[in-house]
XYZ file of C-alpha atoms in Angstrom:
258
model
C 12.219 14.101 -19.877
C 9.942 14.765 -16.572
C 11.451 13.476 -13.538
C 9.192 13.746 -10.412
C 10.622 14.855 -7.312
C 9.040 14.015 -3.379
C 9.706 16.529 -1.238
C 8.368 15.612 2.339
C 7.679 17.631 5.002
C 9.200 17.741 8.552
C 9.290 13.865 10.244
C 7.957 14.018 13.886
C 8.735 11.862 16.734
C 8.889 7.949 16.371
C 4.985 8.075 15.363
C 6.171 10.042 12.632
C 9.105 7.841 11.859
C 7.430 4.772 11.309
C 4.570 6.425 9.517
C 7.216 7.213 7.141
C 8.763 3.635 7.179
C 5.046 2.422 5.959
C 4.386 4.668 3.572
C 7.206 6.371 1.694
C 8.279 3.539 -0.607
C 4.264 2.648 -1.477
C 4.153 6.148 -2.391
C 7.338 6.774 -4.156
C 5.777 3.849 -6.423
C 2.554 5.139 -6.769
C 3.972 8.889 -7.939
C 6.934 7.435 -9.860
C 9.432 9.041 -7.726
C 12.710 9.951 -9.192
C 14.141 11.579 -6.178
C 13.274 12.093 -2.565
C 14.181 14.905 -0.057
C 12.798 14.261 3.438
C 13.068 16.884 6.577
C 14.546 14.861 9.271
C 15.112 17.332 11.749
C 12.761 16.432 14.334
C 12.478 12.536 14.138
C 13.602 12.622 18.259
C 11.450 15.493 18.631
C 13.696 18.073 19.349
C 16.735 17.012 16.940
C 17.328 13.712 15.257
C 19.980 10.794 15.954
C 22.367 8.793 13.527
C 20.027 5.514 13.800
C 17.337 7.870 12.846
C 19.074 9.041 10.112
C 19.397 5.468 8.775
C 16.230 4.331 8.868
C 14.701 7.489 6.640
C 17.276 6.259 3.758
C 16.443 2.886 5.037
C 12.498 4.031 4.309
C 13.483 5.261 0.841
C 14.801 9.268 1.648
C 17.346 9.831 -1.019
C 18.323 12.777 1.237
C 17.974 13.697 4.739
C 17.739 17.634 5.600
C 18.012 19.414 9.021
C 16.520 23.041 9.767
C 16.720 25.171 13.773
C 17.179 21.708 15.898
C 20.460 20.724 13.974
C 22.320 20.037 16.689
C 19.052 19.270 19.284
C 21.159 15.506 19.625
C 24.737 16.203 19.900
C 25.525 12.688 18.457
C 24.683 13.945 15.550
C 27.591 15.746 14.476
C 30.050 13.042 13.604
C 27.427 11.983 11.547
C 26.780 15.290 9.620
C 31.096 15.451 8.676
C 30.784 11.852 7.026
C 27.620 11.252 5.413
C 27.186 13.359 1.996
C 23.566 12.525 2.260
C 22.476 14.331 5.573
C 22.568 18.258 4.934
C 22.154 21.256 8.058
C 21.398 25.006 6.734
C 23.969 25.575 4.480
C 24.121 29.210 5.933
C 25.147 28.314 9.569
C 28.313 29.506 10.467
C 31.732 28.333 8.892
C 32.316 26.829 12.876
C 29.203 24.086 12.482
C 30.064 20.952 11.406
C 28.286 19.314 8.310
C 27.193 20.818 4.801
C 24.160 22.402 3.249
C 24.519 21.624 -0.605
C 25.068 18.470 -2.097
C 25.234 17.559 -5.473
C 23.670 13.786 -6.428
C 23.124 11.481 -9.218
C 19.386 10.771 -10.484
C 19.687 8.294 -13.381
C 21.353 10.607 -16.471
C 21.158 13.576 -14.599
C 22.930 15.412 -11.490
C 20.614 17.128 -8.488
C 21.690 19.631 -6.444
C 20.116 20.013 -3.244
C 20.131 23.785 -0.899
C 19.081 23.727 2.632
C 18.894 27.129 4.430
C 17.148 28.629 7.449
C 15.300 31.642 7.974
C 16.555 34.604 10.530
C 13.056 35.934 10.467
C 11.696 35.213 13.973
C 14.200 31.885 13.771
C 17.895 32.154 13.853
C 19.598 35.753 13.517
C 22.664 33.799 14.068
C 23.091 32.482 10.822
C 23.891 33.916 7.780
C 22.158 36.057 5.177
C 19.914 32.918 3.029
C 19.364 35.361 -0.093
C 23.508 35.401 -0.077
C 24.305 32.162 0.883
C 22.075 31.077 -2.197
C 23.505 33.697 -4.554
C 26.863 32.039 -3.602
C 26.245 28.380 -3.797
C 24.638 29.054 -7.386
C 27.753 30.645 -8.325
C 29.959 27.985 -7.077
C 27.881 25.228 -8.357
C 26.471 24.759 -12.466
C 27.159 21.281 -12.835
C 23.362 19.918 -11.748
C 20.061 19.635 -13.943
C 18.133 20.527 -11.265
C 18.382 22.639 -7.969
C 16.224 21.659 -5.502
C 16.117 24.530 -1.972
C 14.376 23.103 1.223
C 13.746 26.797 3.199
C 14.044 25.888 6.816
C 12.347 29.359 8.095
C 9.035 30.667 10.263
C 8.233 33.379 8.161
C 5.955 32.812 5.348
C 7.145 36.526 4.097
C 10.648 35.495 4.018
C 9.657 32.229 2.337
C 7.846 33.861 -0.622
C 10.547 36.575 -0.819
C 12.981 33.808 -1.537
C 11.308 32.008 -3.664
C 10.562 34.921 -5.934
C 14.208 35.885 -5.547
C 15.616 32.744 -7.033
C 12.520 32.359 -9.413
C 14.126 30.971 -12.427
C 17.447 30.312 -10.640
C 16.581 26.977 -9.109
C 14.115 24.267 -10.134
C 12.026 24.049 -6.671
C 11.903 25.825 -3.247
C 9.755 24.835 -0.735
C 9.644 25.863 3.165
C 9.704 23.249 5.932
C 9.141 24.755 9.719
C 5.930 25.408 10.671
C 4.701 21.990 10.444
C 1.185 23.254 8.869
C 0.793 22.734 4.954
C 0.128 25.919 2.740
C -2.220 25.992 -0.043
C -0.049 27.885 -2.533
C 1.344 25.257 -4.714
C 2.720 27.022 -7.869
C 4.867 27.609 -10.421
C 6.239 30.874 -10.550
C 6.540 33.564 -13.615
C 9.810 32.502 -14.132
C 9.805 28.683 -14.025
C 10.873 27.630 -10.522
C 8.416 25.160 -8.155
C 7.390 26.696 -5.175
C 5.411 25.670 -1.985
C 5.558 27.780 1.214
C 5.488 24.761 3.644
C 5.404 21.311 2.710
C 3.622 20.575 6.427
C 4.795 17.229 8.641
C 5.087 13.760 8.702
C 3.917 13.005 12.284
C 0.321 12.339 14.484
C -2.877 13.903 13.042
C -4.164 14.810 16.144
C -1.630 16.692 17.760
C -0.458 20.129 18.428
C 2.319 20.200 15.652
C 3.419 16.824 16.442
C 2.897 17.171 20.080
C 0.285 15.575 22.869
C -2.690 18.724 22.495
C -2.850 19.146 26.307
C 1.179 19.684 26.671
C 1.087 22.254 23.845
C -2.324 23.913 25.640
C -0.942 23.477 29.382
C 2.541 25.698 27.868
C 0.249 28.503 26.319
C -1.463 28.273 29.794
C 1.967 29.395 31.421
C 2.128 25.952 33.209
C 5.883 24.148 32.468
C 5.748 22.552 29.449
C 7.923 19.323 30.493
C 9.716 16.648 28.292
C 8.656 16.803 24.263
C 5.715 14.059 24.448
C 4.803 12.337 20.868
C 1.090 12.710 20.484
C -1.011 8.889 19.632
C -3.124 7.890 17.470
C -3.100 8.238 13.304
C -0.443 9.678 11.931
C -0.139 11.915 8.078
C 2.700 12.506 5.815
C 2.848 15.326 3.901
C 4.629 16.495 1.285
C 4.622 17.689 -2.481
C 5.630 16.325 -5.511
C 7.322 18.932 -8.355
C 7.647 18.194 -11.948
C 10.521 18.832 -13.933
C 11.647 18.979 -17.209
C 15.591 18.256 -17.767
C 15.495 20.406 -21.116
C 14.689 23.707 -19.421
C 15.927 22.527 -15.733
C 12.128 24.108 -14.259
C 9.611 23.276 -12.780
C 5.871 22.667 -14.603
C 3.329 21.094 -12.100
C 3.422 21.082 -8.288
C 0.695 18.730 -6.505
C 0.794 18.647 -2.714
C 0.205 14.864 -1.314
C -1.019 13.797 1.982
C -0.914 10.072 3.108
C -3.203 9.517 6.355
């Protein structure tokens, strides 16, 4: 059996939010959506809040990962110890609370779900990804599918890890840079792979941001308090195909919901 899997990218801002609200559930319908991973991590801009939270499984998120502004709203952390459905990089330190792997039921079959961050130009703080993912597989064989959502800035360090666990997990795809790639693909070996599944957030906007704030910053002027751009908003995402006899991946088709 296929069973279709959303991935969506980064939600921005309360634009973002209830773009997501509108549209997730139409399009879970339209793509017959078995399962739904949706980056969270900036829904208050810099970080995201436990009402937040709620209202992405309350739009139809399945689960909710995190990425570099984990902890950008500190009321978050009660949250991340008690809800099995909210994941951080699973390669912070031992010291953060939360979890980054979580295994979940989709109709007759189990999903497990990876998120890790990048230390390339991102977080040299955390640990090793390639590792962490070598020992979370290890740990972990009871799931049809393993899904990885690659919190990182470098597309180098994306590919790299998607070609290292080619064959190893069902999909990777990189969240971050809030700019979809055009390298949807299935790899030699089987697994889905997208570099970055883009944002869910204003169209016109400096990643999310009002243009002028983002220009006035590269100006050297102060960049002041996060500002949600207006206007139209865009989801993106991607949708990857799987087949529960071989566990991999065989079609990946970006979406984009304006």
């Amino acid at each position: 059996m296929i069973y279709r899997i959303l991935a969506v990218g980064d939600v921005v801002g309360e634009p973002g939010l209830a773009h997501l609200e509108r549209h997730l559930r139409p399009l879970r319908r339209l793509k017959d959506i078995h399962f739904t991973v949706v980056n969270g991590e900036n829904a208050a801009g810099v970080g995201v809040t436990p009402d937040q939270v709620e209202r992405m499984y309350q739009a139809g998120a399945d689960v909710v990962t995190l990425g570099n502004h984990t902890f950008g709203k500190m009321q978050i952390r009660q949250r991340l110890e008690e809800d099995p459905y909210l994941l951080r990089p699973a390669n912070y330190t031992g010291r953060a609370p939360g979890r980054g792997w979580g295994v979940y039921e989709c109709g007759r079959v189990r999903v497990g779900v990876m998120n890790l961050i990048g230390r390339c130009g991102l977080d040299f703080h955390a640990e090793n990804p390639f590792t962490t993912a070598d020992k979370l597989l290890a740990e972990r064989s009871d799931v049809a599918f393993t899904l990885v959502d690659f919190h990182a800035e470098a597309t180098s360090e994306k590919l790299a890890l998607g070609y290292y666990l080619d064959g190893r997990v069902s999909a990777l795809w990189g969240t971050h840079t809030h700019v979809p790639t055009a390298d949807e693909e299935v790899l030699p070996r089987g697994t889905g792979y997208l570099t970055d599944l883009g944002m869910t957030g204003p169209a016109v906007s400096v990643l999310g941001i009002q243009p002028q704030q983002s220009i006035e910053t590269f100006l050297g002027g102060l960049p002041g308090r996060y500002q949600s751009a207006g206007g139209p908003c865009k989801l993106q995402g991607a949708v990857f195909s799987l087949d529960s006899e071989t566990r991999l991946c065989t079609a990946v088709e970006r979406v984009e919901i304006r």
